[in-house]
Short mmCIF file of C-alpha atoms in Angstrom, two decimals:
data_model
loop_
_atom_site.label_atom_id
_atom_site.label_comp_id
_atom_site.label_asym_id
_atom_site.label_seq_id
_atom_site.Cartn_x
_atom_site.Cartn_y
_atom_site.Cartn_z
CA MET A 352 0.08 0.09 0.06
CA LYS A 353 2.79 2.37 0.88
CA LYS A 354 4.68 1.67 -2.27
CA ASN A 355 1.39 2.51 -4.34
CA VAL A 356 1.11 5.82 -2.53
CA ILE A 357 4.71 6.73 -3.38
CA TRP A 358 4.13 5.99 -7.19
CA LEU A 359 0.96 8.14 -7.12
CA ILE A 360 2.77 11.06 -5.62
CA VAL A 361 5.68 10.72 -8.33
CA LEU A 362 3.00 10.46 -11.13
CA VAL A 363 1.28 13.56 -9.89
CA ALA A 364 4.43 15.56 -9.71
CA LEU A 365 5.37 14.59 -13.16
CA ALA A 366 2.12 15.49 -14.52
CA THR A 367 2.30 18.97 -12.80
CA TRP A 368 5.89 19.57 -14.22
CA LEU A 369 4.82 18.73 -17.74
CA LEU A 370 1.72 21.01 -17.26
CA LEU A 371 3.96 23.92 -16.10
CA GLN A 372 6.31 23.31 -18.98
CA LYS A 373 3.60 23.47 -21.57
CA ARG A 374 2.22 26.71 -20.14
CA ASN A 375 5.43 28.29 -20.14
CA LYS A 376 6.48 27.37 -23.84
CA PRO A 377 5.15 29.83 -26.40
CA SER A 378 2.86 28.35 -28.88
CA GLY A 379 2.81 28.87 -32.67
CA LEU A 380 -0.72 30.53 -32.36
CA GLU A 381 0.50 33.01 -29.68
CA PHE A 382 3.56 34.09 -31.65
CA GLY A 383 2.29 33.40 -35.25
CA ALA A 384 3.54 30.88 -37.49
CA GLY A 385 7.07 31.12 -38.89
CA HIS A 386 8.56 33.21 -35.86
CA LEU A 387 11.60 31.24 -35.50
CA PRO A 388 15.27 32.22 -35.26
CA GLY A 389 16.72 32.56 -38.66
CA THR A 390 13.53 32.80 -40.49
CA PRO A 391 12.27 35.96 -42.46
CA LEU A 392 10.69 38.61 -40.34
CA LEU A 393 8.22 39.80 -42.93
CA SER A 394 5.64 37.34 -44.61
CA PHE A 395 5.15 39.27 -48.02
CA ASP A 396 6.98 39.64 -51.28
CA ILE A 397 8.89 43.00 -51.25
CA ASN A 398 8.56 43.08 -54.97
CA HIS A 399 4.78 43.62 -54.61
CA VAL A 400 5.14 46.96 -52.75
CA SER A 401 3.95 49.89 -54.51
CA ARG A 402 3.65 52.29 -51.66
CA VAL A 403 5.32 52.83 -48.29
CA LYS A 404 3.95 55.02 -45.63
CA MET A 405 6.01 56.17 -42.62
CA ALA A 406 5.03 57.45 -39.23
CA SER A 407 7.85 58.74 -36.89
CA SER A 408 8.03 61.43 -34.24
CA GLY A 409 4.39 62.41 -34.87
CA ALA A 410 4.80 63.12 -38.63
CA THR A 411 3.87 60.90 -41.52
CA SER A 412 5.20 60.63 -45.08
CA THR A 413 4.77 58.38 -48.13
CA ILE A 414 6.67 57.29 -51.13
CA ARG A 415 4.83 55.60 -54.05
CA LYS A 416 5.46 54.09 -57.44
CA VAL A 417 3.95 55.93 -60.34
CA GLU A 418 4.48 54.46 -63.71
CA GLY A 419 7.45 52.59 -62.58
CA THR A 420 9.05 55.53 -60.81
CA TRP A 421 9.09 56.03 -57.21
CA LYS A 422 8.12 59.45 -55.81
CA ALA A 423 8.01 61.44 -52.51
CA VAL A 424 4.26 62.53 -52.05
CA GLU A 425 4.97 65.22 -49.44
CA LEU A 426 7.63 66.73 -51.60
CA GLN A 427 5.37 67.14 -54.63
CA ASP A 428 6.27 63.79 -56.10
CA TYR A 429 9.99 64.51 -56.32
CA PRO A 430 11.79 61.36 -57.38
CA VAL A 431 13.04 58.96 -54.82
CA ASP A 432 16.78 58.05 -54.99
CA TYR A 433 16.90 54.77 -56.70
CA GLU A 434 20.11 53.57 -54.77
CA LYS A 435 18.44 54.49 -51.39
CA LEU A 436 15.28 52.74 -52.40
CA THR A 437 16.75 49.48 -53.52
CA ARG A 438 19.31 49.39 -50.51
CA HIS A 439 16.57 49.86 -47.89
CA LEU A 440 13.84 47.78 -49.41
CA ARG A 441 16.33 45.07 -49.94
CA GLN A 442 17.29 45.32 -46.16
CA VAL A 443 13.68 44.96 -45.16
CA ALA A 444 13.22 42.06 -47.34
CA GLU A 445 16.24 40.32 -45.84
CA LEU A 446 15.54 40.75 -42.34
CA ARG A 447 15.97 37.61 -40.36
CA ILE A 448 14.82 36.87 -36.82
CA GLY A 449 17.71 36.60 -34.35
CA GLN A 450 15.77 36.21 -31.16
CA VAL A 451 12.19 36.07 -29.99
CA LEU A 452 11.52 37.97 -26.87
CA ARG A 453 8.98 35.81 -24.96
CA GLY A 454 6.29 37.97 -23.44
CA GLY A 455 7.92 41.23 -24.88
CA GLU A 456 4.34 42.33 -26.32
CA LYS A 457 3.36 42.79 -22.77
CA THR A 458 6.12 45.29 -22.06
CA LEU A 459 6.57 47.22 -25.41
CA SER A 460 7.91 50.36 -23.83
CA GLU A 461 11.01 48.39 -22.63
CA PHE A 462 11.95 47.89 -26.32
CA GLY A 463 10.98 51.32 -27.68
CA LEU A 464 7.88 49.56 -29.33
CA ASP A 465 4.90 51.26 -27.42
CA SER A 466 3.13 53.20 -30.13
CA THR A 467 1.09 55.12 -27.30
CA ALA A 468 4.41 56.46 -25.66
CA GLU A 469 4.74 60.13 -26.15
CA GLY A 470 8.06 61.15 -27.55
CA LYS A 471 9.21 57.55 -27.49
CA ALA A 472 6.93 55.90 -30.02
CA PRO A 473 8.42 53.52 -32.52
CA ALA A 474 8.73 54.07 -36.28
CA GLU A 475 5.89 52.70 -38.14
CA ILE A 476 6.59 51.63 -41.67
CA ARG A 477 3.44 50.28 -43.49
CA PHE A 478 3.67 48.50 -47.04
CA PHE A 479 0.97 48.50 -49.58
CA ASP A 480 0.57 46.86 -52.92
CA ALA A 481 -0.55 48.43 -56.21
CA ALA A 482 -4.45 48.02 -55.31
CA GLY A 483 -3.85 49.69 -51.98
CA ALA A 484 -4.03 46.48 -49.74
CA LEU A 485 -1.82 46.50 -46.63
CA LEU A 486 0.87 43.88 -47.07
CA GLY A 487 2.32 44.27 -43.70
CA THR A 488 3.62 46.64 -41.05
CA LEU A 489 7.23 46.92 -39.57
CA TRP A 490 7.60 48.58 -36.04
CA ILE A 491 11.15 49.79 -35.40
CA GLY A 492 11.89 50.21 -31.76
CA GLN A 493 15.21 50.99 -30.08
CA PRO A 494 18.65 49.33 -30.45
CA ARG A 495 20.00 46.72 -28.01
CA ARG A 496 23.35 48.27 -26.51
CA PRO A 497 25.98 45.90 -25.39
CA GLY A 498 27.33 46.05 -21.93
CA PRO A 499 29.71 48.96 -20.94
CA ASP A 500 32.65 46.49 -20.67
CA SER A 501 32.21 45.22 -24.36
CA ALA A 502 34.92 46.19 -26.76
CA ASN A 503 32.29 47.63 -29.14
CA ALA A 504 30.18 49.38 -26.29
CA MET A 505 28.90 52.10 -28.70
CA ARG A 506 27.77 49.77 -31.43
CA PRO A 507 24.27 48.07 -31.33
CA GLU A 508 24.18 44.30 -31.05
CA GLY A 509 20.74 44.58 -32.79
CA TRP A 510 17.35 46.35 -33.12
CA TYR A 511 14.09 45.49 -31.54
CA VAL A 512 11.33 45.18 -34.09
CA ARG A 513 7.83 43.78 -34.54
CA SER A 514 6.16 42.63 -37.67
CA ASN A 515 2.23 43.45 -37.54
CA ASP A 516 1.07 42.43 -34.11
CA GLY A 517 3.77 39.72 -33.64
CA PRO A 518 6.21 39.20 -30.88
CA VAL A 519 9.08 41.41 -30.08
CA VAL A 520 12.02 40.36 -32.06
CA LEU A 521 15.69 41.18 -32.07
CA VAL A 522 17.31 41.48 -35.55
CA GLU A 523 20.95 41.84 -36.13
CA ASP A 524 20.65 44.48 -38.65
CA PHE A 525 21.44 48.12 -38.22
CA LEU A 526 18.12 50.07 -38.67
CA GLY A 527 19.22 53.47 -37.42
CA ASP A 528 19.50 54.85 -40.95
CA PHE A 529 16.25 53.52 -42.20
CA PRO A 530 14.42 56.42 -43.72
CA ARG A 531 11.58 57.63 -41.58
CA MET A 532 10.68 60.80 -43.53
CA ALA A 533 9.92 61.45 -47.35
CA ARG A 534 13.17 63.65 -47.47
CA ASP A 535 15.29 60.88 -46.39
CA TRP A 536 14.52 59.02 -49.50
CA ILE A 537 15.67 61.48 -52.02
CA ASN A 538 19.06 62.87 -53.09
CA ASP A 539 19.31 66.58 -52.44
CA THR A 540 22.67 66.85 -54.13
CA LEU A 541 22.36 68.63 -57.50
CA LEU A 542 25.84 68.56 -58.73
CA GLN A 543 29.18 67.41 -57.65
CA ILE A 544 31.68 68.70 -60.33
CA PRO A 545 35.32 68.58 -59.41
CA ALA A 546 36.90 71.99 -59.69
CA ASN A 547 39.97 70.59 -61.65
CA SER A 548 37.55 69.33 -64.38
CA VAL A 549 36.12 72.84 -65.04
CA GLN A 550 37.93 74.47 -68.02
CA GLU A 551 35.83 77.73 -68.52
CA VAL A 552 33.50 79.66 -66.42
CA THR A 553 31.18 82.52 -67.35
CA VAL A 554 29.55 84.55 -64.60
CA THR A 555 26.66 87.27 -65.42
CA ALA A 556 25.42 89.09 -62.45
CA SER A 557 24.30 92.78 -62.10
CA ASN A 558 24.53 93.44 -65.79
CA SER A 559 28.30 92.47 -65.60
CA THR A 560 29.75 89.52 -67.48
CA TYR A 561 33.31 87.85 -67.31
CA THR A 562 34.68 84.59 -68.36
CA LEU A 563 37.51 82.54 -66.75
CA LYS A 564 39.59 80.19 -68.97
CA ARG A 565 41.92 77.40 -67.50
CA GLN A 566 45.46 77.79 -68.80
CA ASP A 567 46.94 74.87 -66.75
CA GLU A 568 46.18 72.95 -63.60
CA LYS A 569 46.72 76.01 -61.18
CA THR A 570 46.06 78.93 -63.46
CA PHE A 571 43.06 80.74 -64.94
CA ILE A 572 43.18 83.84 -67.24
CA LEU A 573 40.45 86.39 -68.11
CA ALA A 574 38.94 86.15 -71.53
CA ALA A 575 38.08 89.17 -73.67
CA PRO A 576 37.23 92.00 -72.88
CA GLU A 577 38.90 91.58 -69.60
CA GLN A 578 41.93 89.94 -70.86
CA GLY A 579 45.21 91.09 -69.36
CA LYS A 580 43.93 91.69 -66.00
CA VAL A 581 45.54 89.92 -63.21
CA VAL A 582 43.57 87.07 -61.84
CA ASN A 583 43.40 86.16 -58.21
CA GLN A 584 43.96 82.52 -58.64
CA ALA A 585 42.67 81.70 -55.10
CA LYS A 586 39.27 83.21 -56.00
CA ALA A 587 39.39 81.79 -59.50
CA GLN A 588 39.68 78.27 -58.18
CA GLN A 589 36.88 79.10 -55.79
CA VAL A 590 34.72 79.88 -58.77
CA ALA A 591 35.58 76.70 -60.44
CA GLY A 592 34.71 74.77 -57.40
CA ALA A 593 31.38 76.24 -56.91
CA LEU A 594 29.72 73.06 -58.31
CA SER A 595 31.93 70.74 -56.32
CA PHE A 596 28.93 70.14 -53.94
CA LEU A 597 25.64 71.93 -54.85
CA SER A 598 22.70 70.81 -52.88
CA PHE A 599 19.11 72.14 -52.26
CA SER A 600 17.04 72.69 -49.22
CA SER A 601 13.58 72.30 -51.03
CA ALA A 602 12.32 71.74 -54.60
CA ILE A 603 9.13 73.10 -56.05
CA ARG A 604 7.48 71.86 -59.21
CA ARG A 605 7.60 74.27 -61.95
CA GLY A 606 4.44 76.13 -62.79
CA LYS A 607 2.66 75.66 -59.39
CA GLU A 608 4.02 77.87 -56.76
CA ILE A 609 6.89 79.94 -58.19
CA ALA A 610 5.95 82.81 -60.46
CA GLU A 611 7.89 83.08 -63.67
CA ALA A 612 8.63 86.63 -62.60
CA ALA A 613 11.19 85.31 -60.00
CA PHE A 614 13.36 84.64 -63.21
CA ASP A 615 12.62 87.72 -65.24
CA GLU A 616 16.26 89.15 -64.85
CA PRO A 617 18.28 86.03 -63.52
CA ASP A 618 21.89 85.99 -62.75
CA GLN A 619 23.75 83.19 -64.69
CA PHE A 620 26.57 80.77 -64.06
CA ARG A 621 27.95 78.51 -66.78
CA ALA A 622 30.78 75.98 -66.52
CA ILE A 623 32.27 74.08 -69.38
CA CYS A 624 34.01 70.80 -68.44
CA GLU A 625 36.74 68.78 -70.04
CA ASP A 626 34.46 65.73 -70.58
CA GLY A 627 32.30 67.97 -72.92
CA MET A 628 29.63 68.76 -70.31
CA THR A 629 28.24 72.21 -69.92
CA TYR A 630 26.08 73.10 -66.73
CA THR A 631 24.02 76.28 -66.94
CA LEU A 632 22.47 77.62 -63.77
CA LEU A 633 19.93 80.59 -63.62
CA LEU A 634 19.63 82.19 -60.12
CA GLY A 635 16.29 84.02 -59.56
CA ALA A 636 14.86 85.98 -56.82
CA ARG A 637 15.39 85.44 -53.07
CA PRO A 638 12.52 83.84 -51.33
CA ASP A 639 14.04 85.12 -48.09
CA GLU A 640 17.43 86.59 -47.00
CA ASN A 641 18.92 83.09 -46.47
CA THR A 642 17.97 81.37 -49.68
CA ARG A 643 17.65 81.77 -53.39
CA TYR A 644 15.81 80.21 -56.26
CA ILE A 645 17.73 78.33 -58.85
CA ARG A 646 17.17 76.56 -62.13
CA LEU A 647 19.72 74.13 -63.97
CA ALA A 648 20.17 72.73 -67.46
CA ALA A 649 22.93 70.40 -68.88
CA ASP A 650 24.38 70.21 -72.40
CA PHE A 651 26.83 67.97 -73.88
CA ASN A 652 29.40 68.72 -76.99
CA PRO A 653 31.25 65.44 -77.44
CA PRO A 654 35.08 65.90 -77.31
CA LEU A 655 37.19 64.69 -80.21
CA PRO A 656 38.24 61.17 -80.23
CA PRO A 657 41.94 60.39 -79.23
CA ASP A 658 44.27 62.22 -81.62
CA ALA A 659 41.57 63.11 -84.09
CA ALA A 660 41.80 66.30 -86.09
CA GLU A 661 38.12 66.80 -86.49
CA GLU A 662 35.02 65.52 -85.01
CA GLY A 663 34.19 61.99 -86.24
CA ALA A 664 37.54 61.44 -87.64
CA VAL A 665 39.41 58.34 -86.56
CA PRO A 666 43.18 58.41 -86.55
CA ALA A 667 45.18 55.52 -88.09
CA ASP A 668 46.96 54.75 -84.77
CA THR A 669 43.85 54.62 -82.87
CA THR A 670 43.10 51.07 -81.61
CA PRO A 671 39.55 49.44 -81.99
CA GLU A 672 39.60 49.36 -78.06
CA GLN A 673 40.24 52.98 -77.82
CA GLN A 674 37.44 53.62 -80.25
CA ALA A 675 35.02 51.48 -78.30
CA ALA A 676 35.89 53.06 -75.11
CA HIS A 677 35.37 56.52 -76.58
CA ARG A 678 31.92 55.62 -77.94
CA GLU A 679 30.92 54.13 -74.58
CA THR A 680 32.05 57.35 -72.86
CA ILE A 681 30.00 59.48 -75.21
CA GLN A 682 26.88 57.29 -74.75
CA ALA A 683 27.24 57.54 -70.94
CA LEU A 684 27.53 61.31 -71.10
CA GLN A 685 24.71 61.58 -73.51
CA LYS A 686 22.50 59.64 -71.11
CA ARG A 687 23.73 61.63 -68.07
CA THR A 688 22.70 64.89 -69.96
CA SER A 689 19.38 63.50 -70.80
CA ASP A 690 18.67 62.25 -67.23
CA LEU A 691 19.71 65.48 -65.78
CA ASN A 692 17.50 67.60 -68.06
CA ASN A 693 14.45 65.21 -67.36
CA LEU A 694 15.02 66.07 -63.76
CA PHE A 695 15.96 69.74 -63.78
CA GLY A 696 13.38 70.76 -66.25
CA SER A 697 10.47 70.05 -63.86
CA TRP A 698 11.76 71.72 -60.69
CA THR A 699 12.77 75.09 -59.26
CA TYR A 700 15.21 74.48 -56.50
CA VAL A 701 15.87 76.49 -53.26
CA VAL A 702 19.47 76.62 -52.26
CA PRO A 703 21.28 78.25 -49.37
CA ARG A 704 22.47 81.69 -49.86
CA TYR A 705 26.06 80.81 -49.24
CA MET A 706 26.03 78.36 -52.24
CA ALA A 707 24.26 80.85 -54.47
CA ASP A 708 26.89 83.62 -53.53
CA SER A 709 29.71 81.22 -54.38
CA LEU A 710 28.42 81.03 -57.91
CA LEU A 711 28.37 84.76 -58.43
CA LEU A 712 31.68 86.21 -57.38
CA SER A 713 32.13 89.59 -58.96
CA LEU A 714 34.73 90.47 -61.49
CA THR A 715 36.30 92.68 -58.74
CA ASP A 716 36.57 89.61 -56.53
CA VAL A 717 38.47 87.71 -59.05
CA VAL A 718 40.96 90.34 -60.01
CA SER A 719 44.09 90.75 -57.98
CA ALA A 720 45.12 93.82 -56.30
CA PRO A 721 46.65 96.49 -58.40
CA GLY A 722 50.51 96.01 -58.78
CA THR A 723 50.31 92.18 -58.98
CA GLU A 724 51.88 90.85 -62.20
CA ALA A 725 49.87 88.64 -64.62
CA PRO A 726 51.22 85.11 -65.32
CA HIS A 727 53.19 84.93 -68.71
#
């Protein structure tokens, strides 16, 4: 009898232990099918996405695909930067679950994933297909930092995220630079032309015009009617480098908000480069004391083939490889010209005043002080 009682106690204890283990183990129904380490976080095909809506820090923005081109809605459908688009959408598509935080959905604020937390709400990224159906939602919380004794204490060990209303998940990817706002998706750089590639610059401002021509790597001279005047070479190099980094603070679609009167009497900057590209910039009125309206256009005049006496001529000592390389270069520059004009032709840009001023140095600025000798 005593032995039977002992066996009964053992069986009850074992049944109790098994029941507790079952209760503590997360079920597939609770966390959603497929939430296993190493599996994709998102369940939809990123190639089906046609619209992305982001909400972060109390602001919302949207990018959408229109006739094959992605555009930023809040920025009057300004084109999204293709490199940024493909990089970040690919990053989302390739997110893999590193660790599932059991019970984390009950303490979302601990992971920066509480959408009701004022000032600390997660970024909400929603993905839609071409028909407007919601494909899924990605919540981006806070990074997980390593301990203070770690060799990489400043580098996140991962990021806390959620897919839809699923569990809190830790992924290894760095999500700190994932675009939250429409402006984060565009390229605000207009031109990056190295100063040493500029061969000639013509500046027209305040009814005065001058032209600088490159004589050698370090020297510019003034063209007629200002030839003979001594050039301040530091200032000339500054003019030549005005397009080395030209960016905009905002873009306005032409014909909507900017009256053409803003460009009734524009100043002008034109640069001719050694590759045959010409960039013409019209500088219009000032919307305020710190900015200026600007419009751009590009042109291309193909340079001569190597050792050619005239355009189209092919010298006898030019190899087929050189000829092919020359044709490829010409085609690439023709495409660049077309792409730039397709973009520039639709927009009026607002640039910072200091950038606009660097394009319009006066003749007095680029002429050396009296008594300085001109280069021979």
